[in-house]
Amino acid sequence: MDLQLEQLRTFVAVVDDGSFEAAARRLHVTPSAVSQRMKALESTVGRVLIERGKPARPTPSGRVVLRLARQVALLATDALRELGQDSAEPAEFSRIPIVVNSDSLNIWVLPALADAVRQRICVDVYREDQDHSAELLRRGTVMAAITSESRPVQGCSVRPLGRMSYRPMASPEYVRTWLPEGPTPDALARAPMVVFDRRDDLQDCYLRRRSRREWNPPRSYLPSSGDFPEAIRLGLGWGMMPPQQIERCPAGSVVPIDPAAVVEVPLYWQQWRLDSRPLGILADSVASAAAAALDR
């Protein structure tokens, strides 16, 4: 198959920006040109690659080609950067899609991303729970992920980053109201808890360690890492918090409901096996930030 670089870049733009019109704006061409390139690419491959909805999504066949398209586009940018390194013109920015869990994004990853931008690397960040982020690697949606999976996704390498530790916390008033005799199984079964979203398993992990009983306490869902500690401080429920979030709270405003309890989440950096300087720079920046912020 004779796959054209221009067509592959257009495919990536359609997937990332969600429509032919948005891709046209990014590429500075008309929507008609984007449509013609996609039709030509699909004709060459002999498969439908895009589900033309809102947003546009890759088909199963499209995910295979998307992975190739991202690799080719990144390597082409790398080559142009090297060819133009003696030029007076500034090097083109590389664009790398990654997936990061919310707590890492809120607590320690941003300095690494800022360092990458200083080296002319832009990131397209997808937010997903660390237990599910590797799926975006498998689909070809992203090139790298912070994940809790130590087993490499096919075609990827793995690098350990460290561990995030979480403790069950609540406001003092909440403890007096709901857990006056401590975190007994009967009290925990009735006490409201705060959960990030329906993929967040940290609170349930702590409960499973306390007892094998079936737990179904009242839950409030709050998918915002920035507001999660405030919700606990205000008494919406108890929840699992890392030390960095606890330290940001006013002294004494949150207390551990079970001082000895800790849930540790190992984190890994997975990325495509690709000889790309920008991808290597980004990996090193993330690893450096993790070494300064995470438990080893």
Tab-separated table of C-alpha atoms in Angstrom, residues 108-288:
chain	number	residue	atom	x	y	z
A	108	TRP	CA	2.944	16.269	40.125
A	109	VAL	CA	2.859	15.895	36.333
A	110	LEU	CA	2.436	19.506	35.210
A	111	PRO	CA	6.091	20.510	35.795
A	112	ALA	CA	7.154	17.666	33.498
A	113	LEU	CA	4.764	18.845	30.787
A	114	ALA	CA	6.019	22.422	31.148
A	115	ASP	CA	9.584	21.170	30.724
A	116	ALA	CA	8.539	19.356	27.555
A	117	VAL	CA	7.008	22.515	26.076
A	118	ARG	CA	10.277	24.364	26.680
A	119	GLN	CA	11.839	21.736	24.424
A	120	ARG	CA	9.200	22.309	21.724
A	121	ILE	CA	6.986	19.361	22.612
A	122	CYS	CA	3.228	19.903	22.975
A	123	VAL	CA	1.083	17.324	24.730
A	124	ASP	CA	-2.517	16.382	24.130
A	125	VAL	CA	-3.627	15.116	27.552
A	126	TYR	CA	-6.426	12.604	27.975
A	127	ARG	CA	-7.687	12.092	31.534
A	128	GLU	CA	-8.406	8.534	32.612
A	129	ASP	CA	-8.127	6.443	35.771
A	130	GLN	CA	-4.729	4.732	36.066
A	131	ASP	CA	-6.410	1.307	36.049
A	132	HIS	CA	-7.967	1.984	32.642
A	133	SER	CA	-5.494	4.288	30.886
A	134	ALA	CA	-3.625	1.489	29.105
A	135	GLU	CA	-6.707	0.848	26.980
A	136	LEU	CA	-6.084	4.143	25.165
A	137	LEU	CA	-2.622	2.840	24.265
A	138	ARG	CA	-4.130	-0.331	22.824
A	139	ARG	CA	-6.523	1.712	20.690
A	140	GLY	CA	-3.752	3.922	19.328
A	141	THR	CA	-5.412	7.018	20.783
A	142	VAL	CA	-2.271	7.966	22.741
A	143	MET	CA	1.449	7.282	22.458
A	144	ALA	CA	2.169	7.122	26.190
A	145	ALA	CA	0.310	6.591	29.443
A	146	ILE	CA	0.674	6.805	33.189
A	147	THR	CA	-0.888	3.538	34.252
A	148	SER	CA	-1.053	1.038	37.093
A	149	GLU	CA	-0.352	-1.832	34.677
A	150	SER	CA	3.171	-3.237	34.920
A	151	ARG	CA	2.695	-5.623	32.003
A	152	PRO	CA	3.514	-3.778	28.773
A	153	VAL	CA	0.829	-3.219	26.199
A	154	GLN	CA	1.830	-4.888	22.934
A	155	GLY	CA	4.410	-2.718	21.186
A	156	CYS	CA	5.141	-0.655	24.298
A	157	SER	CA	7.931	-0.354	26.856
A	158	VAL	CA	7.369	0.094	30.608
A	159	ARG	CA	9.182	2.272	33.135
A	160	PRO	CA	8.320	2.245	36.879
A	161	LEU	CA	7.604	5.697	38.277
A	162	GLY	CA	6.875	5.073	41.963
A	163	ARG	CA	3.836	4.759	44.190
A	164	MET	CA	1.063	7.103	45.207
A	165	SER	CA	-0.127	6.497	48.760
A	166	TYR	CA	-3.693	7.221	49.849
A	167	ARG	CA	-5.220	7.464	53.333
A	168	PRO	CA	-8.927	7.462	54.303
A	169	MET	CA	-9.679	11.000	55.496
A	170	ALA	CA	-12.681	12.959	56.768
A	171	SER	CA	-13.475	16.178	58.602
A	172	PRO	CA	-13.435	16.073	62.432
A	173	GLU	CA	-17.146	16.872	62.535
A	174	TYR	CA	-17.862	14.060	60.075
A	175	VAL	CA	-15.958	11.600	62.286
A	176	ARG	CA	-17.941	12.694	65.355
A	177	THR	CA	-21.224	12.302	63.471
A	178	TRP	CA	-20.704	9.113	61.481
A	179	LEU	CA	-17.792	7.273	63.112
A	180	PRO	CA	-18.008	8.102	66.841
A	181	GLU	CA	-16.666	4.661	67.790
A	182	GLY	CA	-14.151	4.493	64.971
A	183	PRO	CA	-14.314	2.867	61.507
A	184	THR	CA	-16.205	-0.256	62.549
A	185	PRO	CA	-17.700	-2.354	59.732
A	186	ASP	CA	-21.253	-1.396	60.756
A	187	ALA	CA	-20.376	2.321	60.828
A	188	LEU	CA	-18.571	2.204	57.474
A	189	ALA	CA	-21.544	0.443	55.890
A	190	ARG	CA	-23.704	3.489	56.704
A	191	ALA	CA	-21.206	6.352	56.488
A	192	PRO	CA	-21.351	8.442	53.265
A	193	MET	CA	-18.223	8.469	51.166
A	194	VAL	CA	-16.914	10.639	48.328
A	195	VAL	CA	-15.829	8.889	45.117
A	196	PHE	CA	-14.088	10.558	42.183
A	197	ASP	CA	-16.099	8.794	39.467
A	198	ARG	CA	-17.545	5.379	38.702
A	199	ARG	CA	-14.119	4.017	37.776
A	200	ASP	CA	-12.586	5.101	41.092
A	201	ASP	CA	-11.939	1.968	43.156
A	202	LEU	CA	-9.761	3.411	45.944
A	203	GLN	CA	-12.478	3.741	48.584
A	204	ASP	CA	-13.823	0.275	47.826
A	205	CYS	CA	-10.288	-1.133	47.973
A	206	TYR	CA	-9.943	0.179	51.524
A	207	LEU	CA	-13.352	-1.261	52.477
A	208	ARG	CA	-12.464	-4.685	51.048
A	209	ARG	CA	-9.362	-4.715	53.223
A	210	ARG	CA	-11.489	-4.067	56.294
A	211	SER	CA	-13.899	-6.931	55.675
A	212	ARG	CA	-15.081	-9.418	53.080
A	213	ARG	CA	-18.660	-8.239	53.482
A	214	GLU	CA	-20.525	-6.691	50.560
A	215	TRP	CA	-20.303	-2.919	50.869
A	216	ASN	CA	-22.856	-0.439	49.553
A	217	PRO	CA	-22.503	2.794	51.563
A	218	PRO	CA	-24.034	6.074	50.337
A	219	ARG	CA	-21.818	7.694	47.676
A	220	SER	CA	-21.329	11.130	46.224
A	221	TYR	CA	-19.442	11.323	42.914
A	222	LEU	CA	-17.174	14.315	42.366
A	223	PRO	CA	-14.929	14.052	39.264
A	224	SER	CA	-12.597	16.943	40.139
A	225	SER	CA	-9.243	16.367	41.830
A	226	GLY	CA	-9.080	20.032	42.791
A	227	ASP	CA	-12.460	19.986	44.557
A	228	PHE	CA	-12.224	16.477	46.009
A	229	PRO	CA	-10.314	17.504	49.186
A	230	GLU	CA	-12.689	20.430	49.739
A	231	ALA	CA	-15.665	18.070	49.524
A	232	ILE	CA	-14.115	15.898	52.241
A	233	ARG	CA	-13.288	18.953	54.362
A	234	LEU	CA	-16.907	20.132	54.100
A	235	GLY	CA	-18.247	16.753	55.212
A	236	LEU	CA	-19.723	15.296	52.015
A	237	GLY	CA	-18.145	12.012	53.042
A	238	TRP	CA	-14.860	10.293	53.777
A	239	GLY	CA	-12.466	9.645	50.924
A	240	MET	CA	-8.961	8.505	50.028
A	241	MET	CA	-6.427	11.330	49.779
A	242	PRO	CA	-2.696	11.371	48.918
A	243	PRO	CA	-0.303	13.230	51.272
A	244	GLN	CA	0.086	16.142	48.848
A	245	GLN	CA	-3.653	16.862	48.998
A	246	ILE	CA	-3.755	16.447	52.770
A	247	GLU	CA	-0.928	18.965	53.185
A	248	ARG	CA	-2.840	21.546	51.151
A	249	CYS	CA	-5.776	21.463	53.564
A	250	PRO	CA	-5.825	23.833	56.562
A	251	ALA	CA	-4.281	22.192	59.618
A	252	GLY	CA	-6.778	19.982	61.434
A	253	SER	CA	-9.513	20.376	58.810
A	254	VAL	CA	-9.200	16.722	57.747
A	255	VAL	CA	-8.159	13.772	59.898
A	256	PRO	CA	-7.530	10.072	59.187
A	257	ILE	CA	-10.477	7.845	60.007
A	258	ASP	CA	-8.126	4.839	60.250
A	259	PRO	CA	-4.604	6.111	61.037
A	260	ALA	CA	-2.836	2.853	60.179
A	261	ALA	CA	-4.559	2.348	56.812
A	262	VAL	CA	-2.726	3.086	53.560
A	263	VAL	CA	-3.633	2.078	50.007
A	264	GLU	CA	-0.644	2.238	47.666
A	265	VAL	CA	-1.049	2.547	43.893
A	266	PRO	CA	2.043	1.725	41.786
A	267	LEU	CA	2.417	3.874	38.685
A	268	TYR	CA	4.229	3.089	35.451
A	269	TRP	CA	5.075	5.014	32.293
A	270	GLN	CA	4.181	3.034	29.188
A	271	GLN	CA	5.059	4.331	25.738
A	272	TRP	CA	5.267	3.052	22.211
A	273	ARG	CA	8.584	1.463	21.278
A	274	LEU	CA	9.590	4.196	18.887
A	275	ASP	CA	13.005	5.761	18.332
A	276	SER	CA	11.778	9.317	18.784
A	277	ARG	CA	13.785	12.039	20.515
A	278	PRO	CA	10.693	14.052	21.670
A	279	LEU	CA	9.066	10.938	23.111
A	280	GLY	CA	12.291	10.156	24.973
A	281	ILE	CA	12.537	13.716	26.300
A	282	LEU	CA	8.952	13.584	27.554
A	283	ALA	CA	9.543	10.204	29.236
A	284	ASP	CA	12.635	11.524	31.028
A	285	SER	CA	10.784	14.651	32.178
A	286	VAL	CA	7.915	12.586	33.593
A	287	ALA	CA	10.304	10.176	35.318
A	288	SER	CA	12.212	13.075	36.881
